[in-house]
Structure formats: C-alpha cells, structure tokens
mmCIF file of C-alpha atoms in Angstrom:
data_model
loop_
_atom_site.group_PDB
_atom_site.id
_atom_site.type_symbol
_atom_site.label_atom_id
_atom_site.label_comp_id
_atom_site.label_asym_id
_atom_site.label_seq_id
_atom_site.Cartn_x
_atom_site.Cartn_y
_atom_site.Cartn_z
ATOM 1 C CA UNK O 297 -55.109 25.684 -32.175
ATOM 2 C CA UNK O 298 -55.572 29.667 -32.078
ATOM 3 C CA UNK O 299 -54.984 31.411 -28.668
ATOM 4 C CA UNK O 300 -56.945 34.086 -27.273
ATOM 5 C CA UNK O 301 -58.021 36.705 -29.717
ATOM 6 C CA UNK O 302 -58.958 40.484 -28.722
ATOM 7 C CA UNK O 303 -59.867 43.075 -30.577
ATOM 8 C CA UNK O 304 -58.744 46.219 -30.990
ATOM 9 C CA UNK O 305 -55.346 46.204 -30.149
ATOM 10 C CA UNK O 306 -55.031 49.982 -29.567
ATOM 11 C CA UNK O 307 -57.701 52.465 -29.046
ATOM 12 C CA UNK O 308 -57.812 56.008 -28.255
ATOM 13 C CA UNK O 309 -60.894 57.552 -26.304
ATOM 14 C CA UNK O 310 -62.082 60.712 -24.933
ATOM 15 C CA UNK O 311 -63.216 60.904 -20.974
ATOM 16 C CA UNK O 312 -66.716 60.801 -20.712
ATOM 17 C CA UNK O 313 -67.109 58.260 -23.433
ATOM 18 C CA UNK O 314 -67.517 54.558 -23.146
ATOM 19 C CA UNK O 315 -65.719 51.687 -25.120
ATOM 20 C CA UNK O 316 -66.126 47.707 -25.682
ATOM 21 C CA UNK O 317 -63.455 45.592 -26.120
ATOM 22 C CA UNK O 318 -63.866 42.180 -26.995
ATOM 23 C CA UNK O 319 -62.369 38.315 -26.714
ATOM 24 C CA UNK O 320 -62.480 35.403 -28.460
ATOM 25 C CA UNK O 321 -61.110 32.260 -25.883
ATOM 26 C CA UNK O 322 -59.476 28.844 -26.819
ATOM 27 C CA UNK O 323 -61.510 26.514 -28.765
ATOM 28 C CA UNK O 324 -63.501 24.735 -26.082
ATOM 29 C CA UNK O 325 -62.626 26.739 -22.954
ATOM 30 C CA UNK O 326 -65.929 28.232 -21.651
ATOM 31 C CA UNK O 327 -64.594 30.250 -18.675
ATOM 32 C CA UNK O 328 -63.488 33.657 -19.672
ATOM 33 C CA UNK O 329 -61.835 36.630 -17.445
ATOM 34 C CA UNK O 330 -61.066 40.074 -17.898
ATOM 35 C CA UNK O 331 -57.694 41.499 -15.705
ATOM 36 C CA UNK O 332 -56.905 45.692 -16.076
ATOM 37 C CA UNK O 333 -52.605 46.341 -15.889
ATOM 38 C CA UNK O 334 -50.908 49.411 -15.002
ATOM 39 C CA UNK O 335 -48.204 50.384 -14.057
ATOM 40 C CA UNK O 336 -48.831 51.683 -10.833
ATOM 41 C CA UNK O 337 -51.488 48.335 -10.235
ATOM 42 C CA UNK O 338 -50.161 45.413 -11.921
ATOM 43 C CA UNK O 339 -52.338 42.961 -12.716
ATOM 44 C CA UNK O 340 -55.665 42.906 -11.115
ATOM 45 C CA UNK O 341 -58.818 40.815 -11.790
ATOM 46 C CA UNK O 342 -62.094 42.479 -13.183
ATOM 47 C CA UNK O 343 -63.981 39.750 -13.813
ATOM 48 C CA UNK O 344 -64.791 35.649 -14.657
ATOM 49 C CA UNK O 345 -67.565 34.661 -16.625
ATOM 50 C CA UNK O 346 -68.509 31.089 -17.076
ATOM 51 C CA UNK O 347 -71.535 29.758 -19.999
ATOM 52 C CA UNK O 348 -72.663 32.956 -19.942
ATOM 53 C CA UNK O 349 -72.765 34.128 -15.751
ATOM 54 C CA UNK O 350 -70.427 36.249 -13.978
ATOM 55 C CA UNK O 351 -69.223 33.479 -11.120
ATOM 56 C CA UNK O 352 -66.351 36.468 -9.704
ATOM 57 C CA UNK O 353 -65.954 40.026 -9.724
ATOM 58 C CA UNK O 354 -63.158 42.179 -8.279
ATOM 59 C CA UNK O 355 -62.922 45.282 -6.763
ATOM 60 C CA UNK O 356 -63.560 47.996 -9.917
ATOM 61 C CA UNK O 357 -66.863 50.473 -10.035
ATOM 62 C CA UNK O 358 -70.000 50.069 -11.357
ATOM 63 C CA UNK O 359 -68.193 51.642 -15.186
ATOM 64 C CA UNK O 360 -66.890 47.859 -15.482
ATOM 65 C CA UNK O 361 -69.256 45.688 -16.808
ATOM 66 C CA UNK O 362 -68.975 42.725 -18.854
ATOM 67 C CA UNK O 363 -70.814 39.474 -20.836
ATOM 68 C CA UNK O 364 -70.624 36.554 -22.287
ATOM 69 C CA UNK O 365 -72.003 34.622 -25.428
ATOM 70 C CA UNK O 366 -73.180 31.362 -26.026
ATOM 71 C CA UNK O 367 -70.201 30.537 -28.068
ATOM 72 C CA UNK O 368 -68.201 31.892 -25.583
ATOM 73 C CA UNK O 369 -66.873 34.927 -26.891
ATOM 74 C CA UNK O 370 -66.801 37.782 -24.528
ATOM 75 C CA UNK O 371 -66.976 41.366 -24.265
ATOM 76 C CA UNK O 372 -66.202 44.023 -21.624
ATOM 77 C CA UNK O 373 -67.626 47.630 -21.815
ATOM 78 C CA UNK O 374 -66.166 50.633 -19.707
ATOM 79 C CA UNK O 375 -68.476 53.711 -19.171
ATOM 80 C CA UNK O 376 -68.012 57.377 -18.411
ATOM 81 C CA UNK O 377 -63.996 56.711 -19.234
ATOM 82 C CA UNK O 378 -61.660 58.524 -16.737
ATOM 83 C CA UNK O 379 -57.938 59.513 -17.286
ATOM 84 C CA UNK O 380 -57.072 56.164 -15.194
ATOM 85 C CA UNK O 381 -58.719 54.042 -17.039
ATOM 86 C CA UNK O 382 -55.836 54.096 -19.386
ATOM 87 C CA UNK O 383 -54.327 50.828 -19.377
ATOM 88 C CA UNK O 384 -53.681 47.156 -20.863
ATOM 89 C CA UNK O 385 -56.616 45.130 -20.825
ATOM 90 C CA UNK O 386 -55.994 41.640 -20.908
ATOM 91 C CA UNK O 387 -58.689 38.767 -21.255
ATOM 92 C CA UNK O 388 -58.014 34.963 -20.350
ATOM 93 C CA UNK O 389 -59.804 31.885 -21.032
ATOM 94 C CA UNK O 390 -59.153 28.460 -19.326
ATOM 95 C CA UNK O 391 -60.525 24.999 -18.411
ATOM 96 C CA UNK O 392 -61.948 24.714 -14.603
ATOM 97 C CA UNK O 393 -58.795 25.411 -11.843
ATOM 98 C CA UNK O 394 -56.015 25.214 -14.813
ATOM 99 C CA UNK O 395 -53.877 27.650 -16.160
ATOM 100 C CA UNK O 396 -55.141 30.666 -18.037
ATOM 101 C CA UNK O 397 -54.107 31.348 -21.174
ATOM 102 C CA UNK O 398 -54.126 35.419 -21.909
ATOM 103 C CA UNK O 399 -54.856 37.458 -25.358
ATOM 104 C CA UNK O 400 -52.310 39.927 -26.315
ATOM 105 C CA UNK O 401 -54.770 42.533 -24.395
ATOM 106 C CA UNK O 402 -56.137 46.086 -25.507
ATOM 107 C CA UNK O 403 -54.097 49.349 -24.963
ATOM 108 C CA UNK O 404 -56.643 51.753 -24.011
ATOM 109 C CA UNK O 405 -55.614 55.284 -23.510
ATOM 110 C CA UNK O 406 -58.297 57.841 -22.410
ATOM 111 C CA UNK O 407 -57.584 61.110 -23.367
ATOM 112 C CA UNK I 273 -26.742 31.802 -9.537
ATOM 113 C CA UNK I 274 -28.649 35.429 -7.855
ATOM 114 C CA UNK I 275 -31.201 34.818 -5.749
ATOM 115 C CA UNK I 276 -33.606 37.325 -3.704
ATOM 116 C CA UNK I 277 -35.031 36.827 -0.243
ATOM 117 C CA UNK I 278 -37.367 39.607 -0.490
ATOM 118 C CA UNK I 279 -39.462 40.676 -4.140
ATOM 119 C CA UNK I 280 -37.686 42.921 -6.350
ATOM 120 C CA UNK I 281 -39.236 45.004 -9.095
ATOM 121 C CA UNK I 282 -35.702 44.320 -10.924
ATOM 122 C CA UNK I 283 -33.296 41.514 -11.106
ATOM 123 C CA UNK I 284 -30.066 41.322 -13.199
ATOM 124 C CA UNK I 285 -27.896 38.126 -13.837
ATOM 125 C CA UNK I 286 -25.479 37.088 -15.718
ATOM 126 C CA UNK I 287 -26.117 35.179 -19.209
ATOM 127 C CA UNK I 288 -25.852 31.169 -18.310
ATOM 128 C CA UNK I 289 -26.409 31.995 -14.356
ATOM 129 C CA UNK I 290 -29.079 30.547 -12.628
ATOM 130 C CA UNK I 291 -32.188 32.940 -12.178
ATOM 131 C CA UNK I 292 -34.337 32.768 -8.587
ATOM 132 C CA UNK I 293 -37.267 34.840 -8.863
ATOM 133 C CA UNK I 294 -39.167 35.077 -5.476
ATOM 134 C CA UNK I 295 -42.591 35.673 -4.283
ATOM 135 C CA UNK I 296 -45.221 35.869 -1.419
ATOM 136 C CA UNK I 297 -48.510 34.932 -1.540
ATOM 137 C CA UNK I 298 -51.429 36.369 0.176
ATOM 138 C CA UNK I 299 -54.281 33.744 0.855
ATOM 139 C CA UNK I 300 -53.217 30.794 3.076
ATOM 140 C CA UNK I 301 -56.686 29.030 1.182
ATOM 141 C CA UNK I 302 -54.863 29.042 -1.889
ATOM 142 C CA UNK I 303 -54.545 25.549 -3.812
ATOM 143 C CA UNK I 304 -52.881 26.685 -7.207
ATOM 144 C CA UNK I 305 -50.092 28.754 -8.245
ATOM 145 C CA UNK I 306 -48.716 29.847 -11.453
ATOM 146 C CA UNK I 307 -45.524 31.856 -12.900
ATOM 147 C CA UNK I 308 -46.143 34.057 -15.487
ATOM 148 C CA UNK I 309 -43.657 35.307 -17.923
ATOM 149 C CA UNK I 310 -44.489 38.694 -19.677
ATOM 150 C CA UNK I 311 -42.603 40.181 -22.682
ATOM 151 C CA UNK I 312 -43.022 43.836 -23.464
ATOM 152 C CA UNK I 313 -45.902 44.612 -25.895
ATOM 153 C CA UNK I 314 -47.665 40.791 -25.178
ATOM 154 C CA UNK I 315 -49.695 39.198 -22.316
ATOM 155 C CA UNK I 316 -48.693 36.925 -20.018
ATOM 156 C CA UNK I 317 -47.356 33.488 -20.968
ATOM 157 C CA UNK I 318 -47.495 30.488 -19.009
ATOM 158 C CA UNK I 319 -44.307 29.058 -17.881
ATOM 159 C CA UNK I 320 -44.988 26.742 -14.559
ATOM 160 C CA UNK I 321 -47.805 25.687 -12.251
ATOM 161 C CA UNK I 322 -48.003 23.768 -9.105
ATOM 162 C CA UNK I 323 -50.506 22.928 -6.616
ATOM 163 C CA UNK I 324 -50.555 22.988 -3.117
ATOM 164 C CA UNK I 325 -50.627 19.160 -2.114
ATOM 165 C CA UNK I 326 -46.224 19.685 -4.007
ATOM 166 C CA UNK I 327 -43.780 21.500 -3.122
ATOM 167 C CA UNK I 328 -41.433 21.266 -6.202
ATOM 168 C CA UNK I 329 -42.465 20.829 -10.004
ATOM 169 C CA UNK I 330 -39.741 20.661 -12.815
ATOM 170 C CA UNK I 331 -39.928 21.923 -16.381
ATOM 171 C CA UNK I 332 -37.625 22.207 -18.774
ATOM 172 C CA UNK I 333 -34.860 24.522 -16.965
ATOM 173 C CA UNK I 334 -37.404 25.987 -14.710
ATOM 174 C CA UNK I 335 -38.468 24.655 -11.528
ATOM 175 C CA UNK I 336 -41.131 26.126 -8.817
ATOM 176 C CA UNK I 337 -40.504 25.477 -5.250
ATOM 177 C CA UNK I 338 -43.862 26.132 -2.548
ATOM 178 C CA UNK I 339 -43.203 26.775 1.156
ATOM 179 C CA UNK I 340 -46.835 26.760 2.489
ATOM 180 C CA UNK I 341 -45.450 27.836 6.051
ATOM 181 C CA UNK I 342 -44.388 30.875 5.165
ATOM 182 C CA UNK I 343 -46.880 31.125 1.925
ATOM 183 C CA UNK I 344 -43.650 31.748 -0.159
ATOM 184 C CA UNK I 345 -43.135 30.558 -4.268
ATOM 185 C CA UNK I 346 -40.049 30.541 -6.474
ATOM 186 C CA UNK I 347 -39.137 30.034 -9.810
ATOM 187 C CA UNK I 348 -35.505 28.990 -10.907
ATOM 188 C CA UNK I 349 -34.347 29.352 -14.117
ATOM 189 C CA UNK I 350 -31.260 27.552 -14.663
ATOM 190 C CA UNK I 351 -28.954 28.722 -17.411
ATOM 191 C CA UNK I 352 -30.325 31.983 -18.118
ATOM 192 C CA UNK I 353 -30.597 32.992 -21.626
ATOM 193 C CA UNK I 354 -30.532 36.718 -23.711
ATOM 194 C CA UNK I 355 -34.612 34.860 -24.343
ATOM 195 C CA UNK I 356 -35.702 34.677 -20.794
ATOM 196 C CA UNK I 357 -35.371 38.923 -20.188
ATOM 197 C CA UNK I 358 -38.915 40.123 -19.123
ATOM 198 C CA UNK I 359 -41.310 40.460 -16.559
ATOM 199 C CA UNK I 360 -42.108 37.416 -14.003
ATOM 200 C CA UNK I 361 -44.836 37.290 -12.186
ATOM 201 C CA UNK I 362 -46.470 34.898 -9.719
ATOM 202 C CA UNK I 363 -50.445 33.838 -9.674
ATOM 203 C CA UNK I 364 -52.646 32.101 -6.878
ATOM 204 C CA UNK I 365 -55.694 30.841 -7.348
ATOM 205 C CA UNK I 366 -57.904 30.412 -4.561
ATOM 206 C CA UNK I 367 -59.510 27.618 -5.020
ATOM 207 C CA UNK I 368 -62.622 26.374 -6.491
ATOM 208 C CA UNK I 369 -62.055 27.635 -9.939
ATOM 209 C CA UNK I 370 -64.298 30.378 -10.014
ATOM 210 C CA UNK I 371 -62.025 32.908 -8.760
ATOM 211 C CA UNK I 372 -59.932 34.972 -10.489
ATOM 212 C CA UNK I 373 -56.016 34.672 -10.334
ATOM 213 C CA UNK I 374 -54.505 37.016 -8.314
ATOM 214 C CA UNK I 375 -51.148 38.347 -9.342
ATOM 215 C CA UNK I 376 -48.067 39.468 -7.512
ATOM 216 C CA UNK I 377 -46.173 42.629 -8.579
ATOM 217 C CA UNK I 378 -44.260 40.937 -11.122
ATOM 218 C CA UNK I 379 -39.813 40.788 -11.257
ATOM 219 C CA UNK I 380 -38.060 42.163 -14.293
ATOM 220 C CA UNK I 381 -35.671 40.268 -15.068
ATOM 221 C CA UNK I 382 -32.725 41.954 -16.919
ATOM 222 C CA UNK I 383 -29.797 39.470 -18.402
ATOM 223 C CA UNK I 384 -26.592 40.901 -19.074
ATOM 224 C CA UNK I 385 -24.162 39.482 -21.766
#
C-alpha cells in the first residue's frame, strides 16, 4: 500500500510570509503528526491529530498551527516565517501506540 | 564489534563488524521505544520496536536491548553492511498513544570498506 505522501517537497519562502504543507497518511491510519528537524534540534514533535482533534502539542509558538480532514489527510500552516523556520518537516501517520511511519518530509527554507 | 557507552553524534565500523548504537531515554513513564534509521534526503524508517514489559527483541540482524534501571536502549546490528550507513536514532513514546514520539539526537553511523 502507498506510504505517507507530502507535498511539496521543496519550497522556498520569504520571512514574513506564511506557507502550508500538506500529508496524506497510510490507508486506514487516522492519527497523524507533524515533527520540525534541524540540525541544531533534531527531531522534535509539533503536533498529533487524531479524526480530526489535536490530542498533543509540543513546545513551538502560536505560528504552528495545524488540521485535519475527515479522510484524514492533514495539513500544517506556519505564519509570519522566520529565518529558523528553515528546516525538514516531516509528517507521520500510525495506528494507536504503534510505530509511525514518516513521509519523505518538506524542505522549507525561509529566505 | 564497536560499541559506545555514552551517545555519539558519529560512529565508524568496519564492513561485517557488529554495530552498537546507544541511547538514553528521558521519561521513566515511557512504555514504547523505537529505532529509527534515517538516510540522507528521506525520513525516518522503521527498523525495531520494543515495549517496556521486554528487554530484548530480535529482527533480522538487529536486535534492541532495554535497561529500564538506568532508562538506557541499544540497537545491534550484526554484520554491518556498505547499506546500513546513516543516521540512527532512538524514539519513546510515553504512553497512551496520544503523545508524540520523542526522539534522541540521532548516531551517524559511518561504515568503512
């Protein structure tokens, strides 16, 4: 079955502006999350949604914001973009306490 | 085989040496643990999970070890392979479901011929 899609792959913004990036999970997994990766970071969680609700957020700004669909599909919008916002944005989808399965992420560079 | 008692951004080994990749964990409530493998220009792959009620779980030529005293996780990777050369990293969940994973700093893991 297909894995995690997310679209764009690459995208170039200006600070000041805001972007959307979007996932589409596994076939049947309803839980989505969003995870931000630097270099200077790692990996660290933004948020989970689950049929529709944010159940978990982690320690980013107000900017972050995110949503989910009835069909599960989810997107993640980033206002006011600031130089360190630049990085890999990687969504995950999974079944309830198994492993997550990630999307080959968005490379977001602020410029 | 290498092995590391502390985390290291970098490990090298030999091709066909065994690989031990360690880790700490943070949250003592944590009831599930992954490994991560992540080659340059993808996301994360799943390579091994394990939860807390084990303390070993085989795959095929990797196997995770838990020490819940000392909130400690390793992956060993036995016959390393030119294949297996990119980032490692560790995941806990903690517990419930509903959180997210929380990652460690991830190992790179460099083979030489």
């Amino acid at each position: 079955k297909a894995g995690v899609t997310q679209t764009p792959r690459y995208l170039i913004k200006t600070r000041g502006q805001q972007v959307t990036l979007s996932c589409s999970p596994i076939s049947g997994h309803r839980s989505v999350s969003w995870y931000q990766q630097t270099p200077g970071q790692g990996l660290q969680f933004l948020f989970e949604y689950f049929s529709e609700t944010q159940r978990n957020k982690g320690n980013f700004p107000g900017r972050f914001s995110g949503r989910q669909f009835s069909n599960s599909r989810s997107e993640m919008n980033v206002s006011t973009l600031e130089l360190g916002d630049s990085a890999l944005y990687l969504c995950a989808s999974r079944v309830a306490n198994t492993e997550a399965f990630f999307g080959q992420g968005t490379r977001l560079t602020v410029v | 085989g290498e092995s590391v008692g502390l985390h290291l951004p970098t490990l090298s080994v030999q091709e066909g040496d065994n690989s031990i990749i360690n880790c700490a964990y943070s949250n003592s409530a944590s009831d599930y643990f992954i490994w991560y493998k992540q080659e340059s220009g993808k996301g994360p792959q799943f390579i091994i999970d394990i939860r807390s009620n084990m303390d070993k779980r085989q795959g095929q030529r990797v196997t995770v070890l838990l020490n819940k005293t000392v909130k400690h996780l390793s992956l060993q990777i036995a016959a390393t392979q030119p294949g297996d050369s990119a980032v490692y990293f560790c995941a806990e969940n903690s517990g419930g479901g509903a959180d997210g994973l929380t990652f460690g700093k991830g190992t790179h893991l460099i083979i030489q011929p």
